[in-house]
Short mmCIF file of C-alpha atoms in Angstrom, two decimals:
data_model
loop_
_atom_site.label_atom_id
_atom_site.label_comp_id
_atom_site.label_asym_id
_atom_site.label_seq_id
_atom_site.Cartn_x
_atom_site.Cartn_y
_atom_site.Cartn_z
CA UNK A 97 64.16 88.70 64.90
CA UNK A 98 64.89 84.84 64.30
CA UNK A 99 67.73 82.97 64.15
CA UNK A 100 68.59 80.19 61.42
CA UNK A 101 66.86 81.13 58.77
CA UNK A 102 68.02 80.92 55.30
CA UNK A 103 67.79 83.78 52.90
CA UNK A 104 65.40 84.07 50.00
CA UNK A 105 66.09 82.93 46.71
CA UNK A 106 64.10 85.72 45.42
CA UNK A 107 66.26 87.46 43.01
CA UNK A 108 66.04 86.83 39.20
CA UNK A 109 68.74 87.17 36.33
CA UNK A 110 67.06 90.99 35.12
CA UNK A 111 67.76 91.64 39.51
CA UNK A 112 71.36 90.45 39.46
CA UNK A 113 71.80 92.20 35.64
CA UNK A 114 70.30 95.43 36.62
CA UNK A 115 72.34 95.31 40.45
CA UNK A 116 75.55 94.23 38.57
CA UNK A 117 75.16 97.60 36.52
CA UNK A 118 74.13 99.41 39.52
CA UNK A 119 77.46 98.77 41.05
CA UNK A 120 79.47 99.49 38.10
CA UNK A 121 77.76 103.02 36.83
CA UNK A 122 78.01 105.04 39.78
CA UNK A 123 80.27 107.81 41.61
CA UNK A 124 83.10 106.46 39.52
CA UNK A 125 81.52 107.14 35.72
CA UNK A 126 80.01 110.08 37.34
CA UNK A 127 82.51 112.08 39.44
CA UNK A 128 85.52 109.96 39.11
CA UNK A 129 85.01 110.49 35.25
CA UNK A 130 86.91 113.92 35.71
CA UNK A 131 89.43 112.95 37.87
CA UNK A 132 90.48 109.98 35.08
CA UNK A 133 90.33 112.78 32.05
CA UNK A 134 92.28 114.90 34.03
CA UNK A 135 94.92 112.38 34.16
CA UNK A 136 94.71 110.63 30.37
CA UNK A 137 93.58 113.34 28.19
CA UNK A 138 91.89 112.06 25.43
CA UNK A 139 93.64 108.48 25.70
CA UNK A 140 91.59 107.63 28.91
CA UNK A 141 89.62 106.23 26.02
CA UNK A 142 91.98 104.07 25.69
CA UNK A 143 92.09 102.94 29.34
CA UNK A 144 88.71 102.08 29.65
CA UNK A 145 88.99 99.79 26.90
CA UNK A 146 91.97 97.92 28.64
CA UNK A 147 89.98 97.64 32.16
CA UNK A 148 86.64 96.54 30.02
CA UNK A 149 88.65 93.49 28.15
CA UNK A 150 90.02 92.22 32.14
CA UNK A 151 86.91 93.10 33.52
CA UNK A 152 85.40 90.60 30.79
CA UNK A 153 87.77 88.12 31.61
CA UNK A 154 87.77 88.17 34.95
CA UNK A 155 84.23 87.88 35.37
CA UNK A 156 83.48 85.22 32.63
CA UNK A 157 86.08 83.29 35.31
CA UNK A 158 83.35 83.84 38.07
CA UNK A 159 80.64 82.83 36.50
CA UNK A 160 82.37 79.29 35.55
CA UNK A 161 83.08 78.93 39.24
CA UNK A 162 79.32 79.84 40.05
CA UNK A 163 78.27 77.31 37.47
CA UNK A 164 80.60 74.91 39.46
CA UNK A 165 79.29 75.42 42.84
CA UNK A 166 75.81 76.32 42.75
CA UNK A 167 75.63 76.07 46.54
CA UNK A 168 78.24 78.70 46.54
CA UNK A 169 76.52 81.81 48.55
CA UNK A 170 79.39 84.62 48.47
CA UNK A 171 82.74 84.70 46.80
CA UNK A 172 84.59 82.91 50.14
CA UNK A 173 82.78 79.72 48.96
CA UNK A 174 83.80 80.18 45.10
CA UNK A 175 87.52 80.80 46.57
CA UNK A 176 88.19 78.32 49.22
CA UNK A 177 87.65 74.87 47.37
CA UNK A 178 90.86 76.26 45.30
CA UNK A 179 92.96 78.69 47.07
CA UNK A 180 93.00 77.86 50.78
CA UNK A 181 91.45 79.69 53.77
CA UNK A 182 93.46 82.92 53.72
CA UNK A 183 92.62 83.82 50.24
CA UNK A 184 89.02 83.62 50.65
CA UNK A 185 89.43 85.69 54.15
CA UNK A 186 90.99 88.36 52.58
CA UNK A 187 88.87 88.39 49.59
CA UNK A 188 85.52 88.46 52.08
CA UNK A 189 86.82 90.82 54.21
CA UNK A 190 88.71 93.24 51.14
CA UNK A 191 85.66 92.82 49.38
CA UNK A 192 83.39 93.99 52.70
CA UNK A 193 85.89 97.45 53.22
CA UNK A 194 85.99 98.30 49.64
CA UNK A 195 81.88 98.38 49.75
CA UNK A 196 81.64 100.49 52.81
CA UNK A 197 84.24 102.94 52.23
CA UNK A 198 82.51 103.06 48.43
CA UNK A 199 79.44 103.88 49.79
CA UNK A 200 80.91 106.59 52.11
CA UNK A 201 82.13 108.50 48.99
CA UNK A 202 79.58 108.16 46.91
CA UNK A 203 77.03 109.34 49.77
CA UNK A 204 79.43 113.03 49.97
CA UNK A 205 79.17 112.65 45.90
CA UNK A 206 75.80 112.23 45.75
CA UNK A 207 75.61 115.29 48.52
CA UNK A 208 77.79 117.52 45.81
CA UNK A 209 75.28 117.23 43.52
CA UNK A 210 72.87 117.83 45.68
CA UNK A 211 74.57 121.03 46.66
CA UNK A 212 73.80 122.13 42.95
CA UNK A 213 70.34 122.51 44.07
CA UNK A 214 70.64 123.43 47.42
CA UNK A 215 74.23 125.52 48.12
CA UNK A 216 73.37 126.71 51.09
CA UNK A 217 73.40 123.49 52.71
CA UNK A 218 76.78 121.86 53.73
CA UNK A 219 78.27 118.65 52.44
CA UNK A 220 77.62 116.78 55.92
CA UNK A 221 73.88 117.67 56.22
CA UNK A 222 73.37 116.27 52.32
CA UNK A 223 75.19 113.15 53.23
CA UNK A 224 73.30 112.40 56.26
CA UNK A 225 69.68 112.38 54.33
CA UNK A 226 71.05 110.34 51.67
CA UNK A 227 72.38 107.60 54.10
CA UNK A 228 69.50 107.72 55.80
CA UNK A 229 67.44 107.51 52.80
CA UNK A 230 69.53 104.15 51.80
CA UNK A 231 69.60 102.65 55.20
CA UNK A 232 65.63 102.51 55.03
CA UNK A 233 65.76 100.61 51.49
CA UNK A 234 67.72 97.91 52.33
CA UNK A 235 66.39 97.18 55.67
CA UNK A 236 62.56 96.29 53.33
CA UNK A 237 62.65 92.87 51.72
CA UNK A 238 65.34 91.52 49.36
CA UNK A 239 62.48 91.84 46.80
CA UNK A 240 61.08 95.44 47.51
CA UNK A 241 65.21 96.41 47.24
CA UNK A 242 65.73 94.83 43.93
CA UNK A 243 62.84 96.05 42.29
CA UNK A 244 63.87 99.63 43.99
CA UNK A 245 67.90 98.92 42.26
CA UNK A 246 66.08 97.74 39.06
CA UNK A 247 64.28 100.68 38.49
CA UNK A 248 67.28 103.04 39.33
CA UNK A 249 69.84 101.28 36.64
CA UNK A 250 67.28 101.13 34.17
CA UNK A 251 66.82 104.92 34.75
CA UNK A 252 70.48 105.60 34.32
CA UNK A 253 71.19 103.23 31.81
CA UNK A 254 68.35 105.07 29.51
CA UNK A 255 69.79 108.60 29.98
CA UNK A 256 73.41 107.34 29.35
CA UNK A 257 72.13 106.32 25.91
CA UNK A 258 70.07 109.71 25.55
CA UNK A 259 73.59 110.77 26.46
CA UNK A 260 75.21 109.07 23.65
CA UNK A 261 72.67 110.21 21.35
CA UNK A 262 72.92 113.71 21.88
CA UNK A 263 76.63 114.01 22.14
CA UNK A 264 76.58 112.33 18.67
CA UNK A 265 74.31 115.06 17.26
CA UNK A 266 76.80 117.57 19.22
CA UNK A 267 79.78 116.02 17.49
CA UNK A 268 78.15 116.44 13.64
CA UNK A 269 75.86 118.52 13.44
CA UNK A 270 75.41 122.65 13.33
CA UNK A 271 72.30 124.07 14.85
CA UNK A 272 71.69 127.82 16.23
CA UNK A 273 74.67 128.61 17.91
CA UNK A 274 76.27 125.35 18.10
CA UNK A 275 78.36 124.60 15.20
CA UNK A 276 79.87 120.84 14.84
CA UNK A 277 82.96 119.82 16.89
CA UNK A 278 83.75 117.04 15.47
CA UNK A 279 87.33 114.98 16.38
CA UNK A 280 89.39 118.07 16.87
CA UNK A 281 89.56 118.05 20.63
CA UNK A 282 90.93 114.58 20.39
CA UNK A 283 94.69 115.76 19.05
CA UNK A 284 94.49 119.28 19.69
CA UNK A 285 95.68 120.55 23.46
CA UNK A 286 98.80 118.75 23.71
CA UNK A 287 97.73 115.63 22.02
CA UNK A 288 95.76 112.00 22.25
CA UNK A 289 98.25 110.92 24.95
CA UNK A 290 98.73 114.77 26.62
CA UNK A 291 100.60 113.02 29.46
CA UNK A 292 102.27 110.53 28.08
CA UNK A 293 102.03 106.37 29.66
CA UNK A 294 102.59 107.81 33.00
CA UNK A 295 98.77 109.36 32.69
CA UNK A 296 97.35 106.59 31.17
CA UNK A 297 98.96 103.85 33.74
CA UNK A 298 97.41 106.45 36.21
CA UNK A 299 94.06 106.52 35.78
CA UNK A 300 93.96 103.22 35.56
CA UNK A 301 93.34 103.09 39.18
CA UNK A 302 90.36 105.15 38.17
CA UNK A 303 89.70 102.69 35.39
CA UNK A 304 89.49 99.97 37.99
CA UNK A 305 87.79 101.95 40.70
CA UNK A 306 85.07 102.75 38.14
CA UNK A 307 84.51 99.48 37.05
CA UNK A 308 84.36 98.00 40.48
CA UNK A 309 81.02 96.36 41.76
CA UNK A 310 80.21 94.18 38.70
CA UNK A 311 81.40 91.34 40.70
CA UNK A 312 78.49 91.72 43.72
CA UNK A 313 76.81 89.01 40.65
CA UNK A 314 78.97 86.99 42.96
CA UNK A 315 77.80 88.16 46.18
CA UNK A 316 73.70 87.75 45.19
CA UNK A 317 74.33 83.83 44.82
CA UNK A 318 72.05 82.84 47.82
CA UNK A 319 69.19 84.98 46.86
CA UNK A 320 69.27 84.64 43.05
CA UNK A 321 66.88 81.20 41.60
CA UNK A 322 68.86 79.08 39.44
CA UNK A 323 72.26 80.96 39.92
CA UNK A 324 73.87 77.92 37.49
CA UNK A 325 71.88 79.34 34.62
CA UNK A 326 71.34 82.78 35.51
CA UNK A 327 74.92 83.94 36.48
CA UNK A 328 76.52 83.19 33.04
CA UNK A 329 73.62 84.69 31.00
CA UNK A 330 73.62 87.78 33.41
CA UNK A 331 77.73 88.24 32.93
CA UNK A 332 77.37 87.78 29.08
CA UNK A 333 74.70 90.68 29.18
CA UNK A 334 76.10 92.60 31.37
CA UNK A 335 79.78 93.05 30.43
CA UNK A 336 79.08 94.34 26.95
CA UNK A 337 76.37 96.91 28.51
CA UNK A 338 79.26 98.13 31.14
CA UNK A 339 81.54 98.53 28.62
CA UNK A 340 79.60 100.23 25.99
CA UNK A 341 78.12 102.92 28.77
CA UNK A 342 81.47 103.82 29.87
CA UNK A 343 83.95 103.60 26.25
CA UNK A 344 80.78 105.73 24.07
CA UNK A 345 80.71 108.25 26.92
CA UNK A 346 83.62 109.30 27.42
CA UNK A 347 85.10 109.18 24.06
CA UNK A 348 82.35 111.88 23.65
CA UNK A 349 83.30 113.85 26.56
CA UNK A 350 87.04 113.78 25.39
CA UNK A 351 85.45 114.59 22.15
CA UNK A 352 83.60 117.60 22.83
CA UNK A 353 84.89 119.45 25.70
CA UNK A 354 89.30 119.65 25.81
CA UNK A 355 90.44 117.51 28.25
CA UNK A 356 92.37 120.82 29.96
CA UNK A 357 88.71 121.70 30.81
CA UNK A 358 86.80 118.98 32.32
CA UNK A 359 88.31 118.67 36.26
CA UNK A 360 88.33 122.69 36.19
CA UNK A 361 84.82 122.44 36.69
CA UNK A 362 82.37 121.64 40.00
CA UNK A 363 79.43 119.93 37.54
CA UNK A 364 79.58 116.06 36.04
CA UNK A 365 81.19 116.52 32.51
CA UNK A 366 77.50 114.62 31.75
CA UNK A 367 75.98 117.90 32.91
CA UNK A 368 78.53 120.11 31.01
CA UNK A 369 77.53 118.34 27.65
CA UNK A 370 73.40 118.58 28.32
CA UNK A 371 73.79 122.41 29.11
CA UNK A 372 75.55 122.32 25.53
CA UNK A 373 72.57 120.97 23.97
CA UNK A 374 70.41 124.12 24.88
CA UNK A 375 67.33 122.31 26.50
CA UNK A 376 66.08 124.29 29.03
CA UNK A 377 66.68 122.43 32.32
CA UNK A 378 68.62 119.67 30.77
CA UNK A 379 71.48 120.34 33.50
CA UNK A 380 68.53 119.83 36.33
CA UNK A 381 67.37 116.70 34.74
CA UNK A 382 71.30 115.29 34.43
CA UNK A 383 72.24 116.46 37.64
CA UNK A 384 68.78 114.14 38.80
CA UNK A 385 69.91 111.26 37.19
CA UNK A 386 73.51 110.92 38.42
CA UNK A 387 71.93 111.58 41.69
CA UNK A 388 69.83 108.45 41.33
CA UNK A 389 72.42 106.46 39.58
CA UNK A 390 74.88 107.56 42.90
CA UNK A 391 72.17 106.57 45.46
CA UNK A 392 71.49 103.11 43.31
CA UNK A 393 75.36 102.29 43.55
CA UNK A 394 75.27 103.32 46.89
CA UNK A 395 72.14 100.59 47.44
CA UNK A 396 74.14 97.81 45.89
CA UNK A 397 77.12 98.58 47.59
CA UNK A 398 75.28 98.24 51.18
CA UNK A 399 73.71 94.52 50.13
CA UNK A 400 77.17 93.37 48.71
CA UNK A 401 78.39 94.22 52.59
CA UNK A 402 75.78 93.13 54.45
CA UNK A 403 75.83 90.01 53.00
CA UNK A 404 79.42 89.04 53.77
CA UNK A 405 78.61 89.93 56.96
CA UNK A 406 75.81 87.60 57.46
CA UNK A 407 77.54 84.22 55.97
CA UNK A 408 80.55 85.26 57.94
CA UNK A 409 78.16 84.75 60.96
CA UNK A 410 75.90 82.01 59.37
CA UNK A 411 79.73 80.00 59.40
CA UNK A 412 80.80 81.08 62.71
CA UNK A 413 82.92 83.42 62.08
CA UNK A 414 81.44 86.35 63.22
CA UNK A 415 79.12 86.73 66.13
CA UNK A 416 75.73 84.78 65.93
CA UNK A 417 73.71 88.25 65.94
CA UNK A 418 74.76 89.35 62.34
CA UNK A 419 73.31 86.27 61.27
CA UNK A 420 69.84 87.08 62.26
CA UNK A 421 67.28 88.10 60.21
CA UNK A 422 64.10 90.11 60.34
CA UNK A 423 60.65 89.17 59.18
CA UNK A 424 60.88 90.55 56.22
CA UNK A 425 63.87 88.01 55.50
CA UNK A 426 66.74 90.84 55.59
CA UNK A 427 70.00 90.62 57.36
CA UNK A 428 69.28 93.73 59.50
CA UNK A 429 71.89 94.00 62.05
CA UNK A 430 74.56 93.42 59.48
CA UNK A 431 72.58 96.36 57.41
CA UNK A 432 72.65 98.68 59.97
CA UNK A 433 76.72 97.86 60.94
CA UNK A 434 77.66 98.44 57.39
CA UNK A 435 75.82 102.05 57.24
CA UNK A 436 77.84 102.83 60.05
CA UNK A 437 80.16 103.68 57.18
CA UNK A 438 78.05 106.10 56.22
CA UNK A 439 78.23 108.31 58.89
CA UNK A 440 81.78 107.85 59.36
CA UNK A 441 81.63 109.47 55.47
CA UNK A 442 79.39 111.95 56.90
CA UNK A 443 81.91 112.99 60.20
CA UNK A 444 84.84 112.79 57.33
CA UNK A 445 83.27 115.04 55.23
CA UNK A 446 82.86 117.59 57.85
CA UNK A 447 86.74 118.07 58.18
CA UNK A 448 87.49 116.78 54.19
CA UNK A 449 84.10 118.26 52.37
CA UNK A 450 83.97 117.33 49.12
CA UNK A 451 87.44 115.85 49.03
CA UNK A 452 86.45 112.94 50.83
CA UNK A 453 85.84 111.30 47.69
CA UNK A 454 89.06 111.68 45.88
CA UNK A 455 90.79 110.50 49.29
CA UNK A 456 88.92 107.18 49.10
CA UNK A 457 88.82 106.46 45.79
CA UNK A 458 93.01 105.12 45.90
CA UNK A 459 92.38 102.88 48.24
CA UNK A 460 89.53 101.76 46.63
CA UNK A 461 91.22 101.25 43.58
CA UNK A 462 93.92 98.69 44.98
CA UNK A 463 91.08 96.83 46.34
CA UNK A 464 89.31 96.48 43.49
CA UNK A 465 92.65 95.25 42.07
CA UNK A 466 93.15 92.52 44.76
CA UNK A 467 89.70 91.25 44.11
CA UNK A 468 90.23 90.83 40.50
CA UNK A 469 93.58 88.90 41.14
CA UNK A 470 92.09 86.72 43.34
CA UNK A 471 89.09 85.54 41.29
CA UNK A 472 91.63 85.16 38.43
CA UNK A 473 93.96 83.07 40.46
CA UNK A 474 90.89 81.07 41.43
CA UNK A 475 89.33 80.37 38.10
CA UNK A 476 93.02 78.93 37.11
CA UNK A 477 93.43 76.30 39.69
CA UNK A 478 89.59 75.65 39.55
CA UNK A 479 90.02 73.65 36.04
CA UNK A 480 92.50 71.74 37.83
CA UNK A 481 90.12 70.84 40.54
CA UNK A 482 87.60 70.11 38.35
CA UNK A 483 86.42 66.99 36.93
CA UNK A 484 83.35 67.39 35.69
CA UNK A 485 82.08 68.96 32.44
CA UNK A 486 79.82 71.79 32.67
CA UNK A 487 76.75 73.20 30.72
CA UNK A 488 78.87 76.54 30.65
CA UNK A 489 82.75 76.92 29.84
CA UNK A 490 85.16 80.24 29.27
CA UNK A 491 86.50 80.26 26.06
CA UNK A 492 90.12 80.24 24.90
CA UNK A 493 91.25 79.31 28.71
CA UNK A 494 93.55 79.20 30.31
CA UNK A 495 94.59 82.38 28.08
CA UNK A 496 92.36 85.03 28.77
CA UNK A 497 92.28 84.60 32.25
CA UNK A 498 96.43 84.83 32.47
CA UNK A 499 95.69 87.94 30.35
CA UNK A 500 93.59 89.27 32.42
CA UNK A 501 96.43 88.63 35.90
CA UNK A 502 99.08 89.31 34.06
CA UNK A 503 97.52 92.59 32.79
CA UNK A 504 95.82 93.61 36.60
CA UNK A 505 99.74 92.32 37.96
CA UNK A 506 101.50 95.29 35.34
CA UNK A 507 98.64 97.69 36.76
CA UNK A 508 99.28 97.21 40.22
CA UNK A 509 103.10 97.75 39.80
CA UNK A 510 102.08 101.01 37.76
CA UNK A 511 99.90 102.25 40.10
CA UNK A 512 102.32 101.72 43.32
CA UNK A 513 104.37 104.34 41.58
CA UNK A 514 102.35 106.51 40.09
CA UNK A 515 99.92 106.80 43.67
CA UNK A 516 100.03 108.74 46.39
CA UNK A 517 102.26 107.36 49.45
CA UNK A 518 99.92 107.71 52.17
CA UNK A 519 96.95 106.36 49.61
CA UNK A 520 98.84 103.36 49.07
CA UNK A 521 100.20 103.20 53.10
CA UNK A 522 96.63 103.42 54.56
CA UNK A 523 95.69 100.50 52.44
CA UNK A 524 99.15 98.73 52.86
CA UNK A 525 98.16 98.61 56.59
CA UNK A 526 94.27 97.67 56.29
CA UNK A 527 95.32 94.04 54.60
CA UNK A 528 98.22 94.26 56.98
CA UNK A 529 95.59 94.37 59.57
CA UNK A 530 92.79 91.76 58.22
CA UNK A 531 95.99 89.10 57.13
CA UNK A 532 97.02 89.56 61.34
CA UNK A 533 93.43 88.96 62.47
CA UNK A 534 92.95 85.78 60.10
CA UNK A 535 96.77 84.33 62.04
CA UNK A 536 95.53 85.52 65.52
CA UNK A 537 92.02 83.41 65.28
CA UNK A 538 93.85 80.80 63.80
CA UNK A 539 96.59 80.69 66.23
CA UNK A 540 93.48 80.33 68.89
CA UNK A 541 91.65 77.84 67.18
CA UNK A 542 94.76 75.49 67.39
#
């Protein structure tokens, strides 16, 4: 190993598009995409456009600051020129436990679906390969990784669209058996809003879980050439992408299958609408996919906490030995502590199985939440800070961006009352927990 050495800017703007999209489409489109249903009904529609327009705002807010500070290497540094210390700790460290408890669900989702193949297996076993399996990718250069998370989004991103295509033809045209659906499904069973606002204000935590990991754009700023012009252009691109591949979808699912239906069920409601189509081993080729689209979210998840860990170390924060990096220019002790997650998902999931998941997701949710709020609250003061005039400017601020808090602020109020206690305790008492440690090393330092 050696010490002091900076990471590579290797990473391009298709890299940080293609990882940005890897975080979002995961677990959350794929599994979580029942849980959400089963709360909205048809109007989760709805919510997914509401968590798209923040999302949009929110991260149009980040790239300005990127633009800003293009020595900025992790969100800390975008933070702590306008908030103060404490913000940007919690954010880092937030930021670092929603990653590793994300990728410690989505390894016991991705062993669900692998369970589809292979049921005689149990959940544990199938979590343990797939960790293993991600481990070794991340620990080869930052180059061999994003080529590796490249080529997984693209793969999902294509099949979402052959997705969209063929729940179109579903929706309007007979053939054989199959005879037209059409909108029905959308008012029948109780309904667009079967639950009333208490189900939509509910799965927005799902909303908001789903959409989390679009901003790891922010965490790829040390390895990414140019991140002044490649940020903004990768935001603009990637935003309207996100929110197309998760509005079209599921206002197809809703669409074809009735809402009362879709959580009932052990397979991806992506998988219930390819068996529809009649293509022999379209289910097997589905069920493939989300696999691959799990394990890439699962890959970007691992850099985004890796990499806190090693500029936590690289400013003295942390001990000097998560800093270090290997010859092929990788952060590998920090890696390998963040996996550790993994197998804590896999020990979980021996007592929880494949409820692990839903169990994390909550907290997950509020995280994703505080993050948000925080870059918001950022971007705001940052005009004030600012003096000089950019190449790249959000329009229509300060407006969108108070949308955006005031909007994630109504949310969070919704969701305290709408979630489970002990969801919202356990994560009540991990900021609890992070806000004593950043007083305590204070309190030594003076």
């Amino acid at each position: 190993m050696r010490d002091n050495q900076d990471l590579q800017r290797t990473m391009t703007s298709r890299h940080i598009m293609m990882m940005a999209l890897g975080g979002a489409i995961g677990a959350g489109l794929f599994k979580g995409s029942s849980s959400a249903i089963d709360m909205a009904g048809p109007s989760v529609v709805i919510a997914y456009l509401i968590g798209g327009i923040i999302l949009l705002f929110i991260m149009q807010g980040l790239a300005e600051m990127a633009v800003q500070n293009n020595k900025a290497r992790t969100f800390r540094d975008l933070v702590q020129s306008h908030l103060g210390k404490y913000p940007a700790y919690f954010l880092d460290w937030i930021y670092w436990k929603m990653w590793v408890l994300n990728i410690a669900a989505e390894a016991v989702v991705s062993a669900i679906f692998l369970q589809y193949w292979f049921p005689q297996y149990p959940i544990w076993f199938l979590t343990l390969l797939v960790s293993v399996l991600v481990t070794v990718v991340n620990l080869l250069s930052v180059k061999v990784f994003a080529e590796t998370e490249y080529w997984l989004a693209l793969i999902k991103i294509s099949v979402i669209i052959l997705f969209i295509l063929a729940g179109v033809l579903l929706l309007f045209v007979s053939f054989g058996s199959h005879e037209a659906v059409g909108f029905s499904n959308l008012t029948e069973h109780d309904g667009f809003f079967p639950n009333g606002s208490v189900g939509l204000i509910t799965a927005m935590l799902v909303v908001i879980y789903s959409y989390g990991g679009t901003e790891i754009i922010g965490v790829t700023l040390a390895e990414t050439k140019n991140p002044e012009k490649v940020v903004p252009k990768a935001v603009r691109s990637t935003l309207t992408r996100i929110i197309a591949f998760y509005i079209f979808p599921f206002f197809i699912i809703v669409s074809l299958i009735p809402w009362n239906e879709v959580n009932g069920v052990q397979e991806s409601p992506f998988v219930m609408v390819f068996k529809m189509i009649g293509i022999p081993g379209a289910d097997h080729i589905m069920n493939a996919v989300i696999l691959l689209a799990i394990i890439s979210s699962m890959n970007s998840g691992l850099y985004g906490s890796s990499r806190v860990l090693y500029t936590q170390a690289v400013d003295g924060r942390l001990p000097k030995v998560f800093a270090k990096l290997s010859k092929r220019k990788v952060p590998v002790y920090a890696i390998l502590t963040c996996t550790s997650s993994l197998y804590v998902g896999v020990i979980i999931s021996l007592v929880a199985g494949s409820k692990t998941f839903d169990y994390l997701m909550g907290s997950l949710g509020y995280t994703v939440l505080f993050i948000w709020l925080i870059i918001g609250l950022a971007h705001v003061k940052s005009r004030r800070n600012s003096f000089e005039v950019n190449s790249y400017h959000v329009k229509w601020f300060p407006y969108t961006t108070w949308f955006a808090i005031i909007a994630l602020l109504l949310i969070l109020v919704g969701v305290i009352f709408t979630t489970s206690f002990i969801i919202t305790s356990i994560t009540l008492a991990i900021y609890l927990l992070i806000t004593l440690t950043y007083f305590f090393k204070r309190h030594q330092i003076h």
